[in-house]
mmCIF file of C-alpha atoms and ligand atoms in Angstrom:
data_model
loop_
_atom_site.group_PDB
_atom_site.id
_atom_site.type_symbol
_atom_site.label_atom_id
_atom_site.label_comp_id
_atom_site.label_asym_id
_atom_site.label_seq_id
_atom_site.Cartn_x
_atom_site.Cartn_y
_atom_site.Cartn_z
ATOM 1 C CA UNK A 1 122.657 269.221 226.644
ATOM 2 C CA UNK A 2 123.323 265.432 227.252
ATOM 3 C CA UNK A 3 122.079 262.569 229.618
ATOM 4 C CA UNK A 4 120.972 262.459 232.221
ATOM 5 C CA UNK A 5 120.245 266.321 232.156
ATOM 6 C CA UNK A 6 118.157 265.505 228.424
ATOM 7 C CA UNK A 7 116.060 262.536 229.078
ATOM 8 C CA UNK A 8 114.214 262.433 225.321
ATOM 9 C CA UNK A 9 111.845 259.613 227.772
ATOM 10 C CA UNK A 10 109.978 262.057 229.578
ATOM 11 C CA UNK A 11 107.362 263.405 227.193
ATOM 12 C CA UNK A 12 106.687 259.938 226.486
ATOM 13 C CA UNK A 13 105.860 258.868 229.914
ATOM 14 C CA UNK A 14 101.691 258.847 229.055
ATOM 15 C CA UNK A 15 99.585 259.427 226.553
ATOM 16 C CA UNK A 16 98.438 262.893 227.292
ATOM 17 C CA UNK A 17 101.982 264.071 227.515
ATOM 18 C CA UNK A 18 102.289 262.196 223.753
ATOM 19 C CA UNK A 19 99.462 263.712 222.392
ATOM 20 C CA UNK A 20 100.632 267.380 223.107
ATOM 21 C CA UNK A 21 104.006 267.102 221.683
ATOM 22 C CA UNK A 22 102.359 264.792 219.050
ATOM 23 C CA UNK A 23 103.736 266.698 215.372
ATOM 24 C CA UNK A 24 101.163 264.949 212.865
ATOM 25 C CA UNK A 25 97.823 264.475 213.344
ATOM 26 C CA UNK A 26 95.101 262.804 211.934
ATOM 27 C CA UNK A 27 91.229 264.167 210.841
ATOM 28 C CA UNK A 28 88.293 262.475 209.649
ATOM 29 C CA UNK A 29 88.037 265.295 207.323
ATOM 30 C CA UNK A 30 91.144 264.503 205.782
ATOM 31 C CA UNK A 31 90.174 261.203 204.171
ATOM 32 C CA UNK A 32 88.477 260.639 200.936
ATOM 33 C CA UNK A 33 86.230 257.740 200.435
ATOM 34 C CA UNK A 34 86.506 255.903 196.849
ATOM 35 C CA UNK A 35 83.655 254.265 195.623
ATOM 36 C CA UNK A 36 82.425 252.149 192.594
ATOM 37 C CA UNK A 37 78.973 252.903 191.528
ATOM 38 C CA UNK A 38 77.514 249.682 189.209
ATOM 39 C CA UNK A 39 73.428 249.596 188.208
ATOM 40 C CA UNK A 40 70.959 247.879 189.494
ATOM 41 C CA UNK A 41 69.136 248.388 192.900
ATOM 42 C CA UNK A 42 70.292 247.223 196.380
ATOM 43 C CA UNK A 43 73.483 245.924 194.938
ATOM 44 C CA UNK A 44 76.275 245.778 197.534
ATOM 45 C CA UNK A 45 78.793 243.587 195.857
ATOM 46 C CA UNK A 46 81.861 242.750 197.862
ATOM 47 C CA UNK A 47 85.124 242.606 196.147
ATOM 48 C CA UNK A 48 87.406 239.294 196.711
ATOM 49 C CA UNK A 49 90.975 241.388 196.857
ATOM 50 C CA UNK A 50 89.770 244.105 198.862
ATOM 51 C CA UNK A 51 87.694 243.063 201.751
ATOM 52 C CA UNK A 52 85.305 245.740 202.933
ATOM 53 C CA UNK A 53 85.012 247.722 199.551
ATOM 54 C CA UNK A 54 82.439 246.662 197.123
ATOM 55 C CA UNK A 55 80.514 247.660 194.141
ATOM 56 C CA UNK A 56 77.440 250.162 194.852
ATOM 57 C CA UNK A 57 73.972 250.269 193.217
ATOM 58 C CA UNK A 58 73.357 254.269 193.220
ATOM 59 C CA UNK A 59 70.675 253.652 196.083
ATOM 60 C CA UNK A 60 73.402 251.873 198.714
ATOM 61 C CA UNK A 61 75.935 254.605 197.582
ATOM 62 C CA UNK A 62 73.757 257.167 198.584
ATOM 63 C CA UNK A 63 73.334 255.188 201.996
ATOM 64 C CA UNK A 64 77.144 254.611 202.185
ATOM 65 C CA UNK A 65 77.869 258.586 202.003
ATOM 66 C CA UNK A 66 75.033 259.582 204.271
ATOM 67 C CA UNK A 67 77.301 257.161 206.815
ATOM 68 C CA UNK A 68 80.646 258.471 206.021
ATOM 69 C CA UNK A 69 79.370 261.824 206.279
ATOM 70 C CA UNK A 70 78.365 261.253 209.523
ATOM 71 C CA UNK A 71 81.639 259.755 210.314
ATOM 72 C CA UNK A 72 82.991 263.135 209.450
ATOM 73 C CA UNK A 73 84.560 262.351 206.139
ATOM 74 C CA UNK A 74 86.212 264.862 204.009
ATOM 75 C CA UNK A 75 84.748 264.024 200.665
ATOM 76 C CA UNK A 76 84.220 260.868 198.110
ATOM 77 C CA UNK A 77 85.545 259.813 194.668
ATOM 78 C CA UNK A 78 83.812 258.264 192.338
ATOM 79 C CA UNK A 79 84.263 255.693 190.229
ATOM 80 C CA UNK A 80 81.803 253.837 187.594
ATOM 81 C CA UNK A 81 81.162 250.514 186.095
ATOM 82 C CA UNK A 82 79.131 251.088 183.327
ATOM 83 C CA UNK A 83 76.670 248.108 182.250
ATOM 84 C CA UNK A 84 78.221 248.460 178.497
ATOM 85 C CA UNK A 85 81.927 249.685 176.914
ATOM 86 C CA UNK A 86 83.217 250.818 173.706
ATOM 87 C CA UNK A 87 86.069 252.057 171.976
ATOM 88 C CA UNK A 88 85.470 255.528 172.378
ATOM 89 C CA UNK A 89 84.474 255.463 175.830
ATOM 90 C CA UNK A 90 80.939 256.895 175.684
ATOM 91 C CA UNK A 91 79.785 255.493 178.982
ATOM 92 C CA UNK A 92 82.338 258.264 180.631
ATOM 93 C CA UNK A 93 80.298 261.162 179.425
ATOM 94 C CA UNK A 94 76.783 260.404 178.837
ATOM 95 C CA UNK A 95 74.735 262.464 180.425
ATOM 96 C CA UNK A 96 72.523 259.225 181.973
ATOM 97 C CA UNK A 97 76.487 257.961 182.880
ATOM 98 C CA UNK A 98 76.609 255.913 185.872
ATOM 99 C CA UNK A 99 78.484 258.149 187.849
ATOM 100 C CA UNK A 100 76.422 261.019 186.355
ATOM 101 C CA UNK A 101 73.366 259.443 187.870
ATOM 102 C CA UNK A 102 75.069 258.794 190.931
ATOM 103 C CA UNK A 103 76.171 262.357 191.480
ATOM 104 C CA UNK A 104 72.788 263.664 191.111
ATOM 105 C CA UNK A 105 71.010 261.107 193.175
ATOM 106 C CA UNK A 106 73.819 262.394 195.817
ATOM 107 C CA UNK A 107 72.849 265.883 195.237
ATOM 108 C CA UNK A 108 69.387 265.441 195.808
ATOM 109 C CA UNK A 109 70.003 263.107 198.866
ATOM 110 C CA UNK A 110 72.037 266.515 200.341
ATOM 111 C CA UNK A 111 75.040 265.044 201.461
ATOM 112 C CA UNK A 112 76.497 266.973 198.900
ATOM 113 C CA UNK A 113 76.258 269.917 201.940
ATOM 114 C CA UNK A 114 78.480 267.888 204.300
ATOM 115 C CA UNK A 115 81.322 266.341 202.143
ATOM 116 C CA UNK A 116 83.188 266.846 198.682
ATOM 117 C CA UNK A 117 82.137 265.434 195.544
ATOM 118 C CA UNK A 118 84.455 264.213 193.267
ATOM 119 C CA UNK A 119 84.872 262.267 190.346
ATOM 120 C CA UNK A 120 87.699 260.666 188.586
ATOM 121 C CA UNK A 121 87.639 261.418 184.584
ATOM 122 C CA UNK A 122 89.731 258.470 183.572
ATOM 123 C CA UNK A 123 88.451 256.285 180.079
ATOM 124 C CA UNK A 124 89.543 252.851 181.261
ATOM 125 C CA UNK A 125 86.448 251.662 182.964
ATOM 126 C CA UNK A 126 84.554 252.869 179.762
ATOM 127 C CA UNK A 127 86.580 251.786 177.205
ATOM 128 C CA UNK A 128 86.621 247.708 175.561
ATOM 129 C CA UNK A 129 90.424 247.267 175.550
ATOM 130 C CA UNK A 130 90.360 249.141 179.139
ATOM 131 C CA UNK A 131 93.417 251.756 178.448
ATOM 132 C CA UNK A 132 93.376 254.891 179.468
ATOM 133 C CA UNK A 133 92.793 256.912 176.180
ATOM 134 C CA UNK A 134 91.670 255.973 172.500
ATOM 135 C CA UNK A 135 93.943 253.368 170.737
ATOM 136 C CA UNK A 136 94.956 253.483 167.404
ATOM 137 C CA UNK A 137 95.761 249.842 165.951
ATOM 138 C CA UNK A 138 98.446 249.360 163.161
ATOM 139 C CA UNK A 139 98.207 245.687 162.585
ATOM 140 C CA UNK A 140 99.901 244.000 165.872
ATOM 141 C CA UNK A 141 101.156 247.578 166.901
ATOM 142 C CA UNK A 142 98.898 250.201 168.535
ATOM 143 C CA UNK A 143 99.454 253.228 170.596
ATOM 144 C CA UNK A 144 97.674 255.442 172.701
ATOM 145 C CA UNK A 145 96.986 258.183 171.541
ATOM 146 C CA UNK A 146 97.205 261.565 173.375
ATOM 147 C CA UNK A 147 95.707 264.044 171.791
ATOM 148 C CA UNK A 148 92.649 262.868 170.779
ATOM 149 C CA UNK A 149 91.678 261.675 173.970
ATOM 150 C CA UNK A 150 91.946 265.302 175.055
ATOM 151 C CA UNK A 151 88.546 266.267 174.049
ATOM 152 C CA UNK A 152 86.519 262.975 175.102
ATOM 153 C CA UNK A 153 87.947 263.462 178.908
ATOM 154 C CA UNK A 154 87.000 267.583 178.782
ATOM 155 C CA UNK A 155 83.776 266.353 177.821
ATOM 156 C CA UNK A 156 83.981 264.066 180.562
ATOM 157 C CA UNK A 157 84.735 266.619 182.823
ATOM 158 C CA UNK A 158 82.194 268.677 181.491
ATOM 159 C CA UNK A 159 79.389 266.237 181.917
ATOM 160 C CA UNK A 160 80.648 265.134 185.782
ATOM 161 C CA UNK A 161 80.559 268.943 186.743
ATOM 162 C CA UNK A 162 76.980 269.524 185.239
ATOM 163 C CA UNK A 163 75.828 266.566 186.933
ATOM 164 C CA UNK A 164 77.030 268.215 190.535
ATOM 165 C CA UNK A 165 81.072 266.940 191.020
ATOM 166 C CA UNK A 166 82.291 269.643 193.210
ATOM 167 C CA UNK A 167 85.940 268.369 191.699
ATOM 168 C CA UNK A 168 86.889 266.399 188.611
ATOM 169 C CA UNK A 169 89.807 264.549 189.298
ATOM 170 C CA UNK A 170 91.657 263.280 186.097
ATOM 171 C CA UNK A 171 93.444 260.328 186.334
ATOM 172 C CA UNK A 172 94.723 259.206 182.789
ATOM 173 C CA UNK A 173 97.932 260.714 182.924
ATOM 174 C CA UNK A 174 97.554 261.886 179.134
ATOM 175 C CA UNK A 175 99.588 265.236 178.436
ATOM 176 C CA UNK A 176 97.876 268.748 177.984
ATOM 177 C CA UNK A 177 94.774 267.156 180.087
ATOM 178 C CA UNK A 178 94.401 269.751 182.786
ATOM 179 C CA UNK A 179 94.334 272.622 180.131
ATOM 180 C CA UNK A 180 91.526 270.983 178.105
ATOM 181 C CA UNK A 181 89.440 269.801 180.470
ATOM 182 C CA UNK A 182 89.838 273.440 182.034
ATOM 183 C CA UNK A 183 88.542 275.486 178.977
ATOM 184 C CA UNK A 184 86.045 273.173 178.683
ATOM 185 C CA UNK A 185 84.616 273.587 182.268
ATOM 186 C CA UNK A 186 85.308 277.601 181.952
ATOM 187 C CA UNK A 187 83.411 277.483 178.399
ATOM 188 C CA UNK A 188 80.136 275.329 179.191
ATOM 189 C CA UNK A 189 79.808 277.159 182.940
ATOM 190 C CA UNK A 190 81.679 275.536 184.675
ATOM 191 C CA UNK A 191 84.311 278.110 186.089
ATOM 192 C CA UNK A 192 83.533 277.249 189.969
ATOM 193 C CA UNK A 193 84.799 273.549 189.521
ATOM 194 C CA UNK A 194 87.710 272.297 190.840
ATOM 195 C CA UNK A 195 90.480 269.926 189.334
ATOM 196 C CA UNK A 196 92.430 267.691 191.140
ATOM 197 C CA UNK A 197 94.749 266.136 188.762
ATOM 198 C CA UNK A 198 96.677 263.109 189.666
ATOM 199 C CA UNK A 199 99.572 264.975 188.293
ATOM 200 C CA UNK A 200 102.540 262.380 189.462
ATOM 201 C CA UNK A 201 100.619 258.891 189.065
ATOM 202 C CA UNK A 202 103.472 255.831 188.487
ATOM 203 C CA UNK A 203 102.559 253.228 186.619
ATOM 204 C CA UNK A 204 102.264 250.686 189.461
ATOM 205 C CA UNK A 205 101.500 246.728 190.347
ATOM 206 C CA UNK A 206 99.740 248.337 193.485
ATOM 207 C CA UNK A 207 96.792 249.341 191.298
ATOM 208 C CA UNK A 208 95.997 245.381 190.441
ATOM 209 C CA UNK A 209 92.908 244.557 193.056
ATOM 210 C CA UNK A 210 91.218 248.354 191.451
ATOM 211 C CA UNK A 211 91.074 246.762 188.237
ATOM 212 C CA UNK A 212 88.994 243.762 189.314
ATOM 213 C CA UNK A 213 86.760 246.408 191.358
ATOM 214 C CA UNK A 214 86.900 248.851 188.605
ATOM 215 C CA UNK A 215 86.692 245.924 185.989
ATOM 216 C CA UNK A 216 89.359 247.776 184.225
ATOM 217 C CA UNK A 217 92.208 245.910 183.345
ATOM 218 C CA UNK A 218 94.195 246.873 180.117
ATOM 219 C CA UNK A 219 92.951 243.863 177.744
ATOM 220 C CA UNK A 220 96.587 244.251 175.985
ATOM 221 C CA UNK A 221 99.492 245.842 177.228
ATOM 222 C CA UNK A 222 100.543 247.897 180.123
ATOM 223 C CA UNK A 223 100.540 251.811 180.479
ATOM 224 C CA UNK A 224 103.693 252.420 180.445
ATOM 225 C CA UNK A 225 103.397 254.672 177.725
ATOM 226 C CA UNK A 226 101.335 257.001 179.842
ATOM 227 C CA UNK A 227 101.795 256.595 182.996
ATOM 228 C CA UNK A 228 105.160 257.407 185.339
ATOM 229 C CA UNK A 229 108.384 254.879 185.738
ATOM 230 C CA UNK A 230 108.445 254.480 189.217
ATOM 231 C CA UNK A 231 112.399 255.536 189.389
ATOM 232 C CA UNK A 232 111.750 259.096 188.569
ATOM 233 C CA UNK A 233 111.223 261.954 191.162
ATOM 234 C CA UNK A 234 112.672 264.600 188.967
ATOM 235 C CA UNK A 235 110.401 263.798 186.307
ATOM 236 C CA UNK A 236 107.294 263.905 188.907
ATOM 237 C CA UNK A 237 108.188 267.340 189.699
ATOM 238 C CA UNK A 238 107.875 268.498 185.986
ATOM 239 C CA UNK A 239 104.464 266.748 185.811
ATOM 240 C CA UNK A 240 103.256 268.639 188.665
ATOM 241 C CA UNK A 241 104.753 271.897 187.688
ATOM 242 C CA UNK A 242 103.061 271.172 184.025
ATOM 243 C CA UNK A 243 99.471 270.828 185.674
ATOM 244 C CA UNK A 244 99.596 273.696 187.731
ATOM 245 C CA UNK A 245 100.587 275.553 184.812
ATOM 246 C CA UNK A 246 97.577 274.331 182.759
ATOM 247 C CA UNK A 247 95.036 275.511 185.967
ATOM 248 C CA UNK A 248 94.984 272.348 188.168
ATOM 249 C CA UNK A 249 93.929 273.597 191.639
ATOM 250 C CA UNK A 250 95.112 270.983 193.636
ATOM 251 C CA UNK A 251 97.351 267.527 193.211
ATOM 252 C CA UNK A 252 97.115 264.122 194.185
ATOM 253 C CA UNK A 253 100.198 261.844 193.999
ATOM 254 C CA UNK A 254 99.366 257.908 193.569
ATOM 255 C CA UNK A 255 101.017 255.198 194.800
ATOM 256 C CA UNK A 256 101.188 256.561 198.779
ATOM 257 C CA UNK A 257 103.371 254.186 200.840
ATOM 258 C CA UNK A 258 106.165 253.465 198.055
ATOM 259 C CA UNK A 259 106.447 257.351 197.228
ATOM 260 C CA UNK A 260 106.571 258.940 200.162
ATOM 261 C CA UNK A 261 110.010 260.376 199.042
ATOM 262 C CA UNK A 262 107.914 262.024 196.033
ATOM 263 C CA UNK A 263 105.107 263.697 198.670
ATOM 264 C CA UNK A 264 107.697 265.185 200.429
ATOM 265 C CA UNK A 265 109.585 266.744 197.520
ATOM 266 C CA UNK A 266 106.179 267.888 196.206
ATOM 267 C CA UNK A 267 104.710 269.166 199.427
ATOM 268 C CA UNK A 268 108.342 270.968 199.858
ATOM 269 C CA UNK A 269 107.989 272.582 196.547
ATOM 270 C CA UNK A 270 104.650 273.745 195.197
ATOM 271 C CA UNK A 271 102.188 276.331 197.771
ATOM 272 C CA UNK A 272 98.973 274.156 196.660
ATOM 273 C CA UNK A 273 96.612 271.269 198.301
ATOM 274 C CA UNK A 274 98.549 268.222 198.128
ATOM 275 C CA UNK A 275 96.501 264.933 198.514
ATOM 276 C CA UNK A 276 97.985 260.968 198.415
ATOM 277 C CA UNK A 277 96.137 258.149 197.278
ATOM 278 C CA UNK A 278 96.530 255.040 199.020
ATOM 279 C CA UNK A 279 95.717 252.577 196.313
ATOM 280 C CA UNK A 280 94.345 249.264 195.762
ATOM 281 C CA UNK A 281 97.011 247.012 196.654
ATOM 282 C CA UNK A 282 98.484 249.059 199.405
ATOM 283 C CA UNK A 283 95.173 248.281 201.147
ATOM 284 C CA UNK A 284 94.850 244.722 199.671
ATOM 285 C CA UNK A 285 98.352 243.928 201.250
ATOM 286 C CA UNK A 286 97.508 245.138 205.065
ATOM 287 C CA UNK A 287 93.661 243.389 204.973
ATOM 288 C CA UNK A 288 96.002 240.149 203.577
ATOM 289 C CA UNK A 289 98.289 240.801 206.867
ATOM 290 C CA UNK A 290 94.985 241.092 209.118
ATOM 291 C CA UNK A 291 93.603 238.073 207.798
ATOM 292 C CA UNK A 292 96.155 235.866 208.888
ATOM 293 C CA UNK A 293 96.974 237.653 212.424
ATOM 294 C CA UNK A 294 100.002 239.002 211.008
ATOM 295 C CA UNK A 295 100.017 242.775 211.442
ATOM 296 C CA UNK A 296 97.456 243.857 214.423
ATOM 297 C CA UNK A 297 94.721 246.120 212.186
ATOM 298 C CA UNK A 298 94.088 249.297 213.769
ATOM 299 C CA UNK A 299 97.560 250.141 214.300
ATOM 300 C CA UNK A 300 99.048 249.286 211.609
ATOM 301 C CA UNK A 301 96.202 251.297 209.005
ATOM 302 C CA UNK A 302 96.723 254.275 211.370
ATOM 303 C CA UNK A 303 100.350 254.043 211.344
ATOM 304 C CA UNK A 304 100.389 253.968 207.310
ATOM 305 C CA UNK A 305 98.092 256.738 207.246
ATOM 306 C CA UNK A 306 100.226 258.717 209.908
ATOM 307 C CA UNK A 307 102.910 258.189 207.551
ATOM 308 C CA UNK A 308 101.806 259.357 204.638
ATOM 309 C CA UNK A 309 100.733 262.926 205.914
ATOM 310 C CA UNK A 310 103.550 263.239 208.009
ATOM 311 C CA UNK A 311 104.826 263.227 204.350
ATOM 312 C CA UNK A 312 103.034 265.876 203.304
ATOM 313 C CA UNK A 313 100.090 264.876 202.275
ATOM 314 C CA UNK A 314 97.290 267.491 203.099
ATOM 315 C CA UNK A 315 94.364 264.818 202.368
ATOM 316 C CA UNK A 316 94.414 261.004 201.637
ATOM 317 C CA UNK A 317 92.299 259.019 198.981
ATOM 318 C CA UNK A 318 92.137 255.773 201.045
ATOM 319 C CA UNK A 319 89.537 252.595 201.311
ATOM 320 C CA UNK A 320 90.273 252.212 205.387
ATOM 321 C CA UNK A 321 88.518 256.234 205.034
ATOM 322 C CA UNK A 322 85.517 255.193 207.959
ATOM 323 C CA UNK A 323 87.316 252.701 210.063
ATOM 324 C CA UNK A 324 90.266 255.170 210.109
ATOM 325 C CA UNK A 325 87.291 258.067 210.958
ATOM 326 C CA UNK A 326 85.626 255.630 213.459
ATOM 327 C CA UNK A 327 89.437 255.016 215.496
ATOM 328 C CA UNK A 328 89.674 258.831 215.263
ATOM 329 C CA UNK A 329 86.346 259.211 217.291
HETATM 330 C C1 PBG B 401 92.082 255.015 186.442
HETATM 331 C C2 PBG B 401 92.534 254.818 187.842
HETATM 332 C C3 PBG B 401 93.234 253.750 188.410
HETATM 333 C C4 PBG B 401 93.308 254.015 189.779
HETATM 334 C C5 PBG B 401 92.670 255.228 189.996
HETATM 335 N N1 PBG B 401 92.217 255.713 188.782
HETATM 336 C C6 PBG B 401 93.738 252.504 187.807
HETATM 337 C C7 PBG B 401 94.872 252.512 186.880
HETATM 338 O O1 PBG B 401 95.452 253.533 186.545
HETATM 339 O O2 PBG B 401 95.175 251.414 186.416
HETATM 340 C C8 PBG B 401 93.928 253.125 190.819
HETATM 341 C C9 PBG B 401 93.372 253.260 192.184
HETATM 342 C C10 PBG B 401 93.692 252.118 193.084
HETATM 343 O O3 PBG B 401 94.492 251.218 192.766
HETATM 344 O O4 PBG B 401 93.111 252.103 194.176
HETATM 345 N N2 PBG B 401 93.063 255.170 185.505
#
């Protein structure tokens, strides 16, 4: 049926007649807040690349979660900044860890009743040369190596889910991770917590303002050993189909906005909870728009986040989290 009989106009006429034909929708509950946890008290440092995110003391975290509860928020990931690093990244699994302490000050606080706790087991914030697993140096050469790192991120894991992480959430793209950190959980206790692996992460410029926030920045090299080339959907799909098989429960896929291709292969291929992360620089690049007029705010974060579940993406990892939740309300 052509024009004039089809007229594709009319359910577009106003905005009740949009919002019942509307396909995707968003929910509050669907967005994950990240957060960087550093010591002290009453520390609410803003970040120069990311306006609106800063670093947390554990006291204004626990203020900052009470609000994005309240906002409706599906859950948080954390990130730490540990007051000291060393080679074998000890700061990630302490027990007095920052994010360790932060977690339980969250649990007591009880807004562990209303949202999700989660918290990324990565090594680079903990670790001097700021890679993602232990390095091995052979004079100017050095590698990262994979299977030793294993058992520092299950302990990791280990000591995030003891502290009250509802989900561990590795993100250090190491091989056999899933399955380590997995026994580890099942053999200390732990069988009730989750793992969302960031099974298909690319190795990505986006990431750049996260390592000033994260203070994580590789002090030599790239990780392009570890993490994913950025041309490669086929190989994303093994990576997924690799974690799964090793017990993750859900997936998160990282870049958002350049890989939107990848969400919707993954979303059309594996029955599990699919999440996006939209990183760093994706947000860094729209608040850069804002600032100089360029791109009108509201609109354009909701259209990006619109975008990326239309996708597929079940849940989204993004910094705009409460003033996305407060233009849903
Ligand atoms: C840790 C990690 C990174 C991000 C999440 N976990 C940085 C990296 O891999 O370099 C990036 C998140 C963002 O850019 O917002 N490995």
């Amino acid at each position: 049926m052509e024009f004039p009989i089809t007229r594709m106009r009319r359910l577009r006429r106003n905005e009740p007649l949009r919002a019942m034909v509307r396909e995707t929708r968003l929910e509050p509950g669907a967005l994950i807040l990240p957060l960087f946890l550093c010591s002290g008290e009453g520390v609410r440092r803003p970040l120069d690349s990311m306006p609106g995110v800063f670093n947390f003391s554990i006291d204004e975290a626990v203020k900052e979660v009470e609000a994005a509860a309240s906002l409706g928020i599906g859950g948080v990931l954390l990130f730490g900044l540990p007051e000291s690093k060393d080679e074998q990244a000890t700061g990630a699994w302490a027990d007095d860890g920052i994010v360790q302490r932060g977690l339980r000050a969250l649990r007591q606080s009880g807004s562990a009743k209303k949202l999700v706790l989660m918290a990324d087991v990565c090594l680079c914030e903990y670790t001097t040369h700021g890679h993602c697993g232990v390095v091995k140096r052979e004079g100017d050469d050095y590698e990262i190596e994979n299977d030793s790192t294993l058992e520092i991120l299950a302990k990791t894991g280990v000591s995030l889910a003891r502290a009250g992480a509802d989900v561990v959430a590795p993100s250090d793209m190491m091989d056999g991770r899933v399955a380590a950190i997995r026994d580890e959980l099942d053999e200390k206790g732990f069988e009730q917590t989750a793992i969302l692996s960031y099974a298909a992460k690319f190795a990505s410029a986006f990431y750049g303002p996260f390592r000033e926030a994260a203070n994580s920045a590789p002090q030599f090299g790239d990780r392009r050993s570890y993490q994913m080339d950025g041309a490669n959907l086929r190989e994303a799909m093994r990576e997924i189909d690799l974690d799964l098989g090793e017990g993750a429960d859900m997936i998160l896929m990282k870049p958002a906005m350049p890989y939107l291709d990848v969400i919707r292969a993954a979303r059309e291929r594996f029955d599990v909870p699919i999440g996006a992360y939209q990183v760093s620089g994706e947000y860094s690049m729209l608040q850069a728009a804002f600032a100089r007029g360029w791109l009108e705010p509201q609109r354009a974060m909701m259209e990006t986040l619109l975008s990326i579940r239309r996708a597929g993406a079940g849940f989204i990892v993004t910094y705009f989290a409460q003033e996305a939740a407060k233009a849903l309300a």
